[in-house]
XYZ file of C-alpha atoms in Angstrom:
700
model
C 105.882 116.784 87.658
C 105.975 113.156 86.442
C 104.490 112.024 89.761
C 101.598 114.479 89.384
C 100.962 113.156 85.872
C 100.999 109.590 87.250
C 98.429 110.442 89.937
C 96.129 112.169 87.448
C 96.410 109.272 84.976
C 95.649 106.742 87.724
C 92.571 108.728 88.769
C 91.344 108.575 85.147
C 91.917 104.783 85.066
C 89.774 104.423 88.207
C 86.964 106.426 86.624
C 87.038 104.000 83.678
C 86.725 100.972 86.001
C 90.301 99.701 85.820
C 91.198 97.806 89.001
C 87.617 96.697 89.650
C 86.566 93.155 90.459
C 86.162 92.191 86.802
C 88.940 94.360 85.366
C 92.175 93.664 87.241
C 95.251 95.810 86.604
C 98.294 93.949 85.240
C 100.819 94.185 88.072
C 104.098 95.735 86.844
C 102.328 96.131 83.467
C 102.827 92.409 82.785
C 100.065 90.942 80.619
C 99.747 87.204 81.359
C 98.141 86.186 78.054
C 100.634 88.170 75.979
C 103.666 86.887 77.887
C 102.505 83.258 77.761
C 101.845 83.507 74.044
C 105.336 84.931 73.442
C 106.930 82.120 75.467
C 104.975 79.428 73.625
C 105.955 80.907 70.254
C 109.642 81.137 71.209
C 109.730 77.756 72.953
C 111.335 79.301 76.028
C 110.108 79.057 79.624
C 109.218 82.374 81.256
C 111.765 84.026 83.562
C 110.298 86.982 85.454
C 112.672 89.967 85.330
C 110.621 91.885 87.929
C 110.860 89.163 90.611
C 113.979 87.225 89.648
C 115.196 83.918 91.070
C 117.779 85.749 93.179
C 118.505 86.492 96.838
C 116.779 89.894 96.703
C 113.475 88.144 96.075
C 113.988 86.039 99.197
C 114.549 88.918 101.582
C 116.615 91.721 103.001
C 117.647 90.609 106.514
C 116.861 87.126 107.828
C 116.624 85.838 104.250
C 119.326 87.993 102.668
C 122.262 86.772 100.618
C 124.519 86.522 103.683
C 122.033 84.893 106.080
C 122.613 81.355 107.321
C 118.951 80.654 106.494
C 119.590 80.985 102.761
C 122.649 78.723 102.541
C 122.108 76.035 99.938
C 118.955 77.596 98.447
C 118.358 76.757 94.786
C 115.525 77.976 92.578
C 113.848 75.098 90.755
C 110.822 74.618 88.572
C 108.233 72.040 89.753
C 109.335 69.563 87.054
C 112.781 69.624 88.696
C 111.263 68.903 92.126
C 109.005 65.961 91.195
C 108.386 63.887 88.047
C 104.671 64.698 87.566
C 103.804 68.174 88.885
C 100.162 69.256 89.080
C 98.720 72.726 89.498
C 95.589 71.548 91.342
C 94.911 67.862 91.933
C 91.407 66.661 92.929
C 90.377 70.155 93.994
C 92.076 72.650 96.290
C 91.986 71.500 99.921
C 93.504 72.451 103.260
C 96.129 69.665 102.947
C 97.569 71.534 99.973
C 98.847 74.140 102.430
C 101.705 72.991 104.652
C 103.891 75.670 106.204
C 107.572 75.819 105.378
C 110.360 77.744 107.086
C 108.637 81.133 106.566
C 106.639 82.699 109.425
C 103.522 83.328 107.354
C 101.015 81.025 109.070
C 98.567 83.969 109.064
C 98.627 83.931 105.267
C 98.298 80.159 105.053
C 95.268 80.194 107.363
C 93.629 82.673 104.972
C 94.528 80.505 101.971
C 93.051 77.482 103.799
C 89.810 79.417 104.284
C 89.775 80.135 100.548
C 89.477 76.403 99.857
C 86.050 76.437 101.560
C 84.584 78.835 98.968
C 85.168 77.668 95.413
C 83.820 80.876 93.861
C 86.202 83.143 95.743
C 89.069 80.670 95.253
C 88.415 80.684 91.502
C 88.698 84.486 91.520
C 92.122 84.426 93.190
C 93.465 81.269 91.520
C 92.406 81.253 87.839
C 91.711 77.669 86.860
C 92.977 77.734 83.255
C 96.551 76.863 84.277
C 98.475 73.602 84.277
C 101.854 71.986 83.741
C 100.678 70.310 80.533
C 98.316 72.416 78.408
C 99.936 75.646 77.201
C 102.648 75.306 79.838
C 105.311 78.000 79.480
C 106.685 78.344 83.031
C 104.313 81.229 83.685
C 101.332 81.489 86.068
C 99.101 84.287 87.328
C 96.930 85.095 90.356
C 94.550 87.915 91.193
C 94.893 89.788 94.491
C 93.225 92.809 96.044
C 95.845 95.406 96.909
C 94.844 98.640 98.650
C 91.628 99.311 96.820
C 92.213 97.650 93.470
C 92.482 94.170 91.979
C 95.805 93.314 90.373
C 96.725 90.403 88.120
C 100.124 89.139 89.264
C 102.338 87.213 86.844
C 105.123 84.951 88.152
C 107.461 82.346 86.761
C 107.377 78.921 88.452
C 110.936 78.905 89.779
C 110.566 78.214 93.512
C 113.175 78.331 96.307
C 114.296 74.855 97.380
C 116.884 73.249 99.626
C 118.043 69.664 99.191
C 115.455 69.227 96.457
C 112.453 70.210 98.610
C 110.386 73.406 98.616
C 111.644 75.855 101.219
C 108.284 77.482 101.933
C 104.639 76.432 101.597
C 104.041 73.048 99.983
C 101.357 70.417 99.493
C 101.111 67.273 101.603
C 100.821 65.343 98.323
C 104.228 66.620 97.235
C 103.277 67.147 93.583
C 100.646 69.921 93.862
C 101.942 73.483 93.428
C 99.070 76.007 93.348
C 99.617 77.056 96.981
C 103.392 77.511 96.574
C 102.866 79.591 93.434
C 100.159 81.697 95.129
C 102.554 82.351 98.025
C 105.181 83.483 95.504
C 102.706 85.879 93.840
C 101.850 87.335 97.247
C 105.572 87.694 98.031
C 106.068 89.486 94.728
C 103.470 92.200 95.396
C 105.035 92.725 98.832
C 108.626 92.891 97.459
C 110.033 89.650 98.963
C 109.254 86.414 100.815
C 110.675 87.833 104.037
C 108.156 90.691 103.911
C 105.437 88.091 104.610
C 106.731 87.204 108.082
C 104.159 87.983 110.785
C 100.634 89.184 110.250
C 96.924 88.668 110.855
C 94.622 86.247 109.047
C 92.246 89.143 108.404
C 94.917 90.753 106.203
C 94.926 87.670 103.997
C 91.112 87.540 104.033
C 90.985 91.083 102.721
C 93.647 90.636 100.054
C 91.839 87.576 98.683
C 88.357 89.129 98.688
C 88.589 92.933 98.789
C 86.422 92.780 101.921
C 86.696 94.563 105.262
C 87.429 92.646 108.450
C 86.209 92.906 112.011
C 87.788 91.061 114.914
C 86.183 90.191 118.253
C 87.855 88.854 121.387
C 85.242 86.401 122.647
C 86.117 86.954 126.291
C 84.828 90.498 125.735
C 82.086 89.606 123.257
C 79.442 92.340 122.939
C 75.968 91.202 124.017
C 74.737 91.588 120.442
C 77.428 89.435 118.810
C 75.093 86.533 117.967
C 72.892 88.869 115.921
C 75.997 90.391 114.317
C 77.035 86.866 113.259
C 73.599 86.149 111.777
C 73.570 89.405 109.823
C 77.109 88.771 108.575
C 76.115 85.312 107.321
C 73.045 86.800 105.622
C 75.427 89.136 103.757
C 77.698 86.317 102.576
C 80.588 87.345 104.854
C 83.468 84.968 105.599
C 83.687 84.108 109.306
C 86.593 82.393 111.023
C 87.277 81.456 114.618
C 90.201 80.032 116.549
C 91.396 78.983 120.003
C 94.512 80.747 121.262
C 97.578 78.747 122.250
C 99.972 79.557 125.061
C 103.020 77.928 123.422
C 104.080 76.437 120.104
C 103.708 72.973 121.643
C 99.934 73.509 121.770
C 99.628 74.082 118.024
C 96.895 71.786 116.693
C 96.573 70.101 120.081
C 93.148 68.446 120.423
C 91.090 69.174 123.536
C 89.056 66.622 125.490
C 85.947 67.674 123.553
C 87.705 67.394 120.192
C 88.420 71.034 119.422
C 91.766 71.850 117.808
C 93.855 74.657 119.313
C 95.698 77.217 117.189
C 93.605 76.142 114.215
C 91.324 78.130 111.929
C 87.665 77.096 111.890
C 84.988 78.511 109.609
C 81.691 79.705 111.099
C 79.011 78.625 108.626
C 75.671 79.103 110.393
C 73.775 80.699 113.282
C 70.244 79.637 114.163
C 67.774 79.619 117.027
C 66.007 76.354 118.046
C 63.364 75.862 120.717
C 63.567 73.459 123.640
C 60.273 73.211 125.520
C 59.340 76.577 124.034
C 62.541 78.325 125.143
C 64.928 79.655 122.464
C 68.505 78.343 122.289
C 71.124 80.099 120.144
C 73.337 77.766 118.099
C 76.311 78.326 115.826
C 77.668 75.962 113.200
C 81.419 75.569 112.661
C 83.517 73.622 110.204
C 86.911 72.047 110.782
C 88.819 72.354 107.468
C 90.218 68.862 108.088
C 86.759 67.466 107.278
C 86.874 65.460 110.495
C 87.560 65.841 114.248
C 84.347 67.393 115.530
C 83.103 68.902 118.782
C 81.685 66.232 121.123
C 79.993 68.510 123.672
C 76.402 69.746 123.893
C 74.590 70.023 120.535
C 77.284 68.023 118.734
C 76.263 65.491 116.060
C 73.743 63.051 117.530
C 73.921 64.465 121.077
C 70.914 64.105 123.393
C 70.072 67.830 123.184
C 68.663 67.264 119.702
C 66.023 64.887 121.086
C 64.200 67.851 122.631
C 64.020 69.867 119.399
C 60.960 69.829 117.174
C 61.424 67.500 114.168
C 60.815 70.282 111.639
C 63.603 72.380 113.215
C 66.001 69.433 113.254
C 65.299 68.702 109.611
C 66.342 72.247 108.625
C 69.679 72.110 110.440
C 71.281 68.917 109.055
C 72.667 68.185 112.485
C 74.322 64.789 112.155
C 76.512 64.669 109.012
C 80.055 63.378 109.600
C 81.860 66.026 107.565
C 83.863 68.143 110.003
C 80.899 70.468 110.433
C 79.049 70.650 113.749
C 76.687 72.730 115.891
C 77.331 74.022 119.373
C 75.520 76.360 121.747
C 76.511 79.995 121.245
C 77.214 80.165 125.004
C 79.753 77.330 124.621
C 81.207 78.935 121.511
C 82.197 82.137 123.319
C 83.681 80.067 126.171
C 85.625 77.564 124.079
C 86.931 79.850 121.326
C 89.156 82.904 121.738
C 88.620 85.011 118.626
C 86.059 85.603 115.903
C 87.029 87.275 112.635
C 84.455 88.493 110.112
C 85.395 89.478 106.578
C 82.519 91.457 105.069
C 82.494 91.245 101.296
C 81.954 94.046 98.808
C 78.803 93.843 96.653
C 80.780 93.008 93.491
C 82.508 90.041 95.194
C 79.262 88.332 96.195
C 78.089 85.837 93.583
C 74.832 84.649 95.149
C 71.659 86.619 94.456
C 70.113 85.499 97.727
C 72.331 87.474 100.101
C 71.895 91.011 101.380
C 74.517 93.491 100.237
C 76.313 96.285 102.019
C 76.221 99.834 100.744
C 79.910 100.243 99.952
C 82.180 103.245 99.403
C 85.951 103.405 98.991
C 88.320 106.371 98.832
C 92.058 106.764 98.280
C 93.897 109.509 100.112
C 97.274 110.755 101.230
C 98.779 112.520 104.190
C 101.225 115.010 102.680
C 103.665 116.784 104.978
C 102.860 120.472 105.167
C 99.442 120.045 103.585
C 97.203 117.147 104.669
C 99.299 115.449 107.380
C 97.512 117.231 110.219
C 97.703 114.611 112.988
C 94.960 113.896 115.519
C 92.667 116.347 117.338
C 95.432 117.047 119.909
C 97.092 119.141 117.189
C 94.545 121.938 116.870
C 96.706 124.069 114.558
C 96.890 121.394 111.865
C 94.098 118.855 112.546
C 91.553 120.451 110.198
C 93.889 120.156 107.215
C 93.466 116.352 107.207
C 91.404 114.816 104.386
C 87.644 114.826 105.076
C 84.908 112.460 103.877
C 81.163 112.915 104.172
C 78.741 110.076 104.883
C 74.990 110.593 104.747
C 72.955 108.005 106.663
C 69.286 108.061 105.655
C 67.804 104.687 106.552
C 67.723 102.961 109.936
C 68.556 99.258 110.314
C 66.037 96.515 109.752
C 65.654 94.416 112.911
C 68.452 96.179 114.857
C 70.613 93.629 116.681
C 70.652 95.692 119.889
C 67.012 96.785 119.752
C 68.003 100.437 119.277
C 67.033 102.324 116.128
C 69.940 103.780 114.198
C 72.172 103.353 111.163
C 74.902 100.703 111.478
C 78.085 101.020 109.462
C 81.722 99.958 109.423
C 84.677 102.253 108.814
C 88.061 100.820 107.855
C 91.220 102.915 107.542
C 94.114 101.074 105.884
C 97.612 102.449 105.313
C 99.286 101.356 102.106
C 102.508 99.517 101.238
C 103.347 98.575 104.844
C 105.238 95.388 103.999
C 107.307 96.932 101.203
C 108.458 99.671 103.584
C 109.937 97.219 106.103
C 113.083 96.607 104.088
C 113.891 100.323 104.392
C 113.474 100.267 108.169
C 110.325 102.391 108.070
C 107.726 101.836 110.763
C 103.998 101.903 110.296
C 102.223 105.142 111.058
C 99.992 105.228 114.125
C 96.561 105.791 112.567
C 92.925 106.334 113.534
C 89.912 108.455 112.675
C 87.247 110.686 114.190
C 83.634 111.235 113.108
C 81.869 114.596 113.525
C 78.283 115.693 112.969
C 77.952 118.097 110.042
C 76.275 121.296 111.320
C 72.833 122.072 109.911
C 74.051 125.037 107.883
C 76.500 122.828 105.936
C 74.230 119.829 105.341
C 73.572 118.807 101.777
C 76.964 120.118 100.663
C 80.136 118.198 99.967
C 81.849 121.022 98.080
C 83.354 122.492 101.237
C 86.174 121.759 103.638
C 85.236 122.130 107.299
C 87.632 124.380 109.185
C 88.557 125.044 112.825
C 85.481 127.192 113.384
C 83.362 124.054 112.849
C 85.442 121.056 113.922
C 87.230 122.472 116.947
C 83.998 123.790 118.450
C 82.353 120.375 118.825
C 83.199 116.930 120.149
C 83.503 113.901 117.901
C 80.347 111.760 117.928
C 82.417 108.607 117.324
C 86.015 107.607 116.754
C 88.253 104.593 116.272
C 88.894 102.614 119.441
C 92.497 103.725 119.488
C 95.279 105.136 117.343
C 97.507 102.162 116.561
C 100.376 101.217 114.255
C 98.585 98.442 112.352
C 97.899 98.093 108.653
C 94.195 98.719 109.273
C 91.911 100.164 111.934
C 88.303 98.994 111.591
C 85.335 99.780 113.850
C 81.570 99.257 113.837
C 79.270 102.174 114.697
C 75.586 103.002 115.005
C 74.485 106.636 114.687
C 71.153 108.421 114.183
C 70.257 109.348 110.590
C 72.106 112.441 109.448
C 75.255 113.747 107.795
C 78.687 113.122 109.271
C 82.284 113.812 108.335
C 85.018 111.193 108.802
C 88.529 112.526 109.364
C 91.328 109.938 109.001
C 94.690 110.939 110.427
C 97.987 109.829 111.846
C 98.396 110.378 115.581
C 101.279 112.817 115.134
C 101.237 115.602 112.523
C 103.753 115.798 109.672
C 103.778 112.009 109.052
C 103.444 111.182 105.375
C 101.507 108.191 104.111
C 98.906 106.864 101.700
C 95.647 105.265 102.809
C 92.381 103.663 101.779
C 89.207 104.651 103.622
C 86.270 102.251 103.281
C 82.711 102.562 104.525
C 80.261 99.624 104.670
C 76.704 100.575 105.663
C 73.892 98.117 106.412
C 71.360 100.277 104.558
C 71.757 102.684 101.661
C 74.198 105.501 102.432
C 75.862 108.194 100.356
C 79.522 109.006 100.880
C 81.977 111.285 99.102
C 85.111 113.335 99.743
C 84.483 116.733 101.333
C 86.218 118.674 98.620
C 86.024 122.311 97.661
C 84.849 123.214 94.166
C 87.541 124.929 92.121
C 86.738 128.567 91.450
C 88.199 132.055 91.511
C 86.547 135.321 92.394
C 89.070 137.763 90.951
C 88.110 141.417 90.886
C 89.026 143.148 87.654
C 90.860 146.387 88.439
C 89.406 148.924 85.995
C 91.260 152.179 86.534
C 92.650 154.822 84.241
C 95.661 157.086 84.558
C 93.535 159.875 86.035
C 92.547 157.554 88.928
C 96.179 157.222 90.011
C 97.258 159.446 92.890
C 99.685 162.232 91.742
C 102.160 161.304 94.452
C 102.201 157.706 93.164
C 102.682 159.018 89.599
C 105.718 160.965 90.771
C 107.214 157.900 92.474
C 106.569 155.813 89.372
C 108.525 158.240 87.167
C 111.451 157.994 89.567
C 111.639 154.196 89.486
C 110.594 153.654 85.858
C 113.280 155.784 84.239
C 113.231 157.437 80.857
C 111.022 154.877 79.096
C 108.288 155.208 81.774
C 107.915 151.436 81.899
C 109.063 148.778 84.356
C 110.598 145.530 83.116
C 110.556 142.234 85.027
C 114.122 142.860 86.204
C 113.286 146.378 87.395
C 110.161 145.047 89.126
C 112.262 142.468 90.943
C 114.608 145.167 92.266
C 111.699 147.363 93.381
C 109.854 144.574 95.198
C 112.995 143.291 96.904
C 113.828 146.818 98.076
C 110.339 147.326 99.506
C 110.028 144.031 101.411
C 113.587 144.163 102.731
C 112.550 147.200 104.775
C 109.779 145.217 106.505
C 110.932 143.460 109.699
C 107.578 141.660 110.011
C 107.976 139.777 106.727
C 110.478 137.028 105.965
C 111.607 136.748 102.388
C 114.553 135.547 100.369
C 113.653 137.898 97.549
C 111.223 137.779 94.656
C 112.174 135.343 91.928
C 112.502 136.417 88.328
C 109.821 133.831 87.493
C 107.308 135.572 89.798
C 108.122 138.974 88.340
C 107.700 137.679 84.796
C 104.315 136.201 85.780
C 103.256 139.558 87.222
C 104.202 141.282 83.968
C 102.432 138.598 81.891
C 99.273 138.981 83.955
C 99.044 142.777 83.792
C 100.807 143.750 80.568
C 97.817 145.062 78.620
C 99.602 146.480 75.577
C 101.942 143.533 74.926
C 105.105 145.537 75.542
C 106.497 143.023 78.024
C 106.690 145.821 80.595
C 104.409 147.592 83.068
C 103.148 151.128 82.536
C 101.848 153.490 85.223
C 98.326 152.020 85.513
C 99.584 148.452 85.333
C 102.172 149.069 88.059
C 99.544 150.786 90.208
C 97.393 147.633 89.989
C 100.406 145.546 91.053
C 100.948 147.834 94.008
C 97.301 147.568 95.134
C 97.408 143.792 94.837
C 100.549 143.647 96.983
C 98.877 145.683 99.707
C 95.924 143.311 99.725
C 98.137 140.197 99.754
C 100.194 141.641 102.610
C 97.070 142.114 104.735
C 95.982 138.507 104.120
C 99.469 137.204 104.821
C 99.676 139.038 108.162
C 96.279 137.661 109.266
C 97.449 134.092 108.684
C 100.902 134.594 110.181
C 99.351 133.652 113.534
C 102.635 133.379 115.438
C 104.107 136.617 113.985
C 107.080 134.685 112.665
C 107.118 136.527 109.355
C 106.054 133.324 107.575
C 102.780 131.478 107.184
C 102.295 127.768 107.949
C 101.505 125.814 104.804
C 98.530 124.325 106.683
C 97.013 127.828 106.540
C 97.321 128.130 102.766
C 93.765 126.925 102.074
C 92.159 129.674 104.174
C 94.629 132.332 103.021
C 93.977 131.625 99.340
C 90.250 131.600 100.072
C 90.585 135.135 101.475
C 92.350 136.072 98.235
C 89.379 134.779 96.217
C 90.513 131.244 95.303
C 88.573 128.094 96.218
C 90.906 125.148 95.595
C 90.704 121.438 96.255
C 93.241 119.242 98.019
C 95.159 117.923 94.962
C 95.881 121.503 93.861
C 96.853 122.565 97.393
C 99.278 119.632 97.574
C 100.995 120.857 94.403
C 101.116 124.416 95.773
C 102.689 123.328 99.061
C 105.231 121.175 97.245
C 106.211 124.131 95.064
C 106.074 127.072 97.484
C 106.692 125.789 101.060
C 110.126 125.242 102.576
C 111.366 122.164 104.479
C 109.752 123.450 107.669
C 106.371 123.727 105.895
C 106.565 127.524 106.025
C 105.658 129.924 103.227
C 107.349 133.305 103.142
C 105.830 136.450 101.665
C 107.437 136.380 98.238
C 106.397 132.734 97.780
C 102.825 133.601 98.806
C 102.672 136.437 96.285
C 104.218 134.219 93.612
C 101.577 131.570 94.269
C 98.638 133.988 94.013
C 99.944 135.684 90.884
C 100.517 132.303 89.220
C 96.995 131.170 90.137
C 95.444 134.373 88.828
C 97.382 134.021 85.587
C 96.288 130.370 85.142
C 92.626 131.158 85.802
C 92.872 134.078 83.375
C 94.361 131.860 80.638
C 91.763 129.136 81.187
C 88.920 131.641 80.950
C 90.309 132.934 77.658
C 90.152 129.447 76.134
C 86.883 128.370 77.812
C 84.761 130.661 75.648
C 81.520 128.732 76.266
C 82.068 128.455 80.019
C 81.984 124.623 79.948
C 84.742 124.072 82.506
C 86.847 122.291 79.876
C 89.302 123.479 77.248
C 91.004 121.810 74.313
C 94.580 122.621 73.296
C 96.738 121.455 70.442
C 100.369 120.568 71.097
C 101.668 124.004 70.083
C 99.245 125.798 72.407
C 100.004 123.395 75.261
C 103.774 123.803 74.987
C 103.612 127.587 74.653
C 101.393 127.892 77.727
C 103.366 125.359 79.793
C 106.645 127.096 78.997
C 105.351 130.641 79.481
């Protein structure tokens, strides 16, 4: 129950904007300003109890207490490492980021790229921090974590050996912003060891909240140059690198002065004309600020002599600053990979850039409810979460010359690094996109079932199902309405995810979620409507008082269902029987009279028919993945969060629901809807309860 309350409270925080770009959530509920003020008042340096200077913060295997790699490690504050520590000295630069003994070069490459954009860097690394003014041994950084911005507080105790920092450090030796940022990133991922191995795009995303695409340049699509230009127009971060075949090649310089295994920024893409013929050029920047390409179109090369003066003047082609131009054709030959991090509208500072239409959704795959697996699993696939996207406007100047609506879809599974220490592998994830049939267009208050999804082919899907943190693909489809279905490859694999959609033009997107409602028929019958034979049976089971208590009802129901070989049951619970009495007890006696018991009997017949229809394998139980349709047949339209609670409460470990549990569920739902209607006198969809009312209802 506490977890449900947590989820509902978090959803309310989201609605109020908490976790947005300008309203970061205090990680671990630690308020930086409050904690620093308390330390300054007490005169004590901050010691972080949530990420202590202990072995468990280093790691769980290679960096555990008993590993040879942690022998001699001491945690020291910067003032104990050097006499005059600085947070940032003469601006943040690439030389502030030197790798230590941790295998997180992917993260350091992303941090290095941050130094090229002062606005984004200032968002991640708040500038109002130093080792002199208001110093209290406490620092903070802001990171994007699975759909929300968090403000991460750390103390400045850093792991050292022989007096030197063990992990990332500055070439200057007295600059500590990069080491402290690495510690904050380790904290949100549970340990330093959790940072070993990864992709630069992961760091890009966690420092910007953007969505990343990756292109192997050997297989570059023919439209990639236009994709690059559009990405630059939208303020995206672009990086490129040359693969290495061995560690010995790291930062090796080629004959034409390109550095292998090194992250370059792509900063421009233009077309110039030579004798009237267009030539595509790209501009790159070496973060070193020197060592530039010496091939065609490099600074001062002869190719520039054939370009019109007005074009040359626009391109600033000869500055000695680590930035250079090269032909796009050479770019795809010389470099191995291009990574594009597309930024969300609220991250972009400049007013002059185009903005994506952006939508983000949080979801879960719950075993027995929404963990349906891929399309191969026809019995469960349709129970996966569903999201609608409506594409109205076609692209301006389409990069491939074909009209359509371009958009990106990114599916990211949460908490992957934290799970490593428990030996849990990543889920294999992907998604499929289906056209919404005409009869369902304009509606997002439905959940598409097998009769819709299994009768058509997907119009698009992720390139593959893969066990990575994120799967991201670019698509172009005709205007229309589509449903995106994210899933694990196999069914019954639990997990949490973020689904993000970036569209070039305006697009609407929302969860495909059923409205909550109940169509419950009121049974208005009198004693004369009851069959005489049934009246006779009632007198036999009711006894002298002609009423049936909850205990008597339990015995009757158990006796009846035990005679059915086509129904599996472990007996009706006393709770269910009490709910039945509460629902139908019209005179307040706490027992059921003839008419009331007759209504119960009719309801049971109806529920049995529904149950048998959805017991598709004649096992005597119903799969919990069928509960949505079964409850719909009983008159209840429920959304996914409610269905998740129902499955958790009524399904067994094999995700099966037996007959007594099914009846208990329906009776409980009918009772809750009945109570809500009683209090919602004005039919507003909201009720207000005082504490007494709340406790009485919750305990009833």
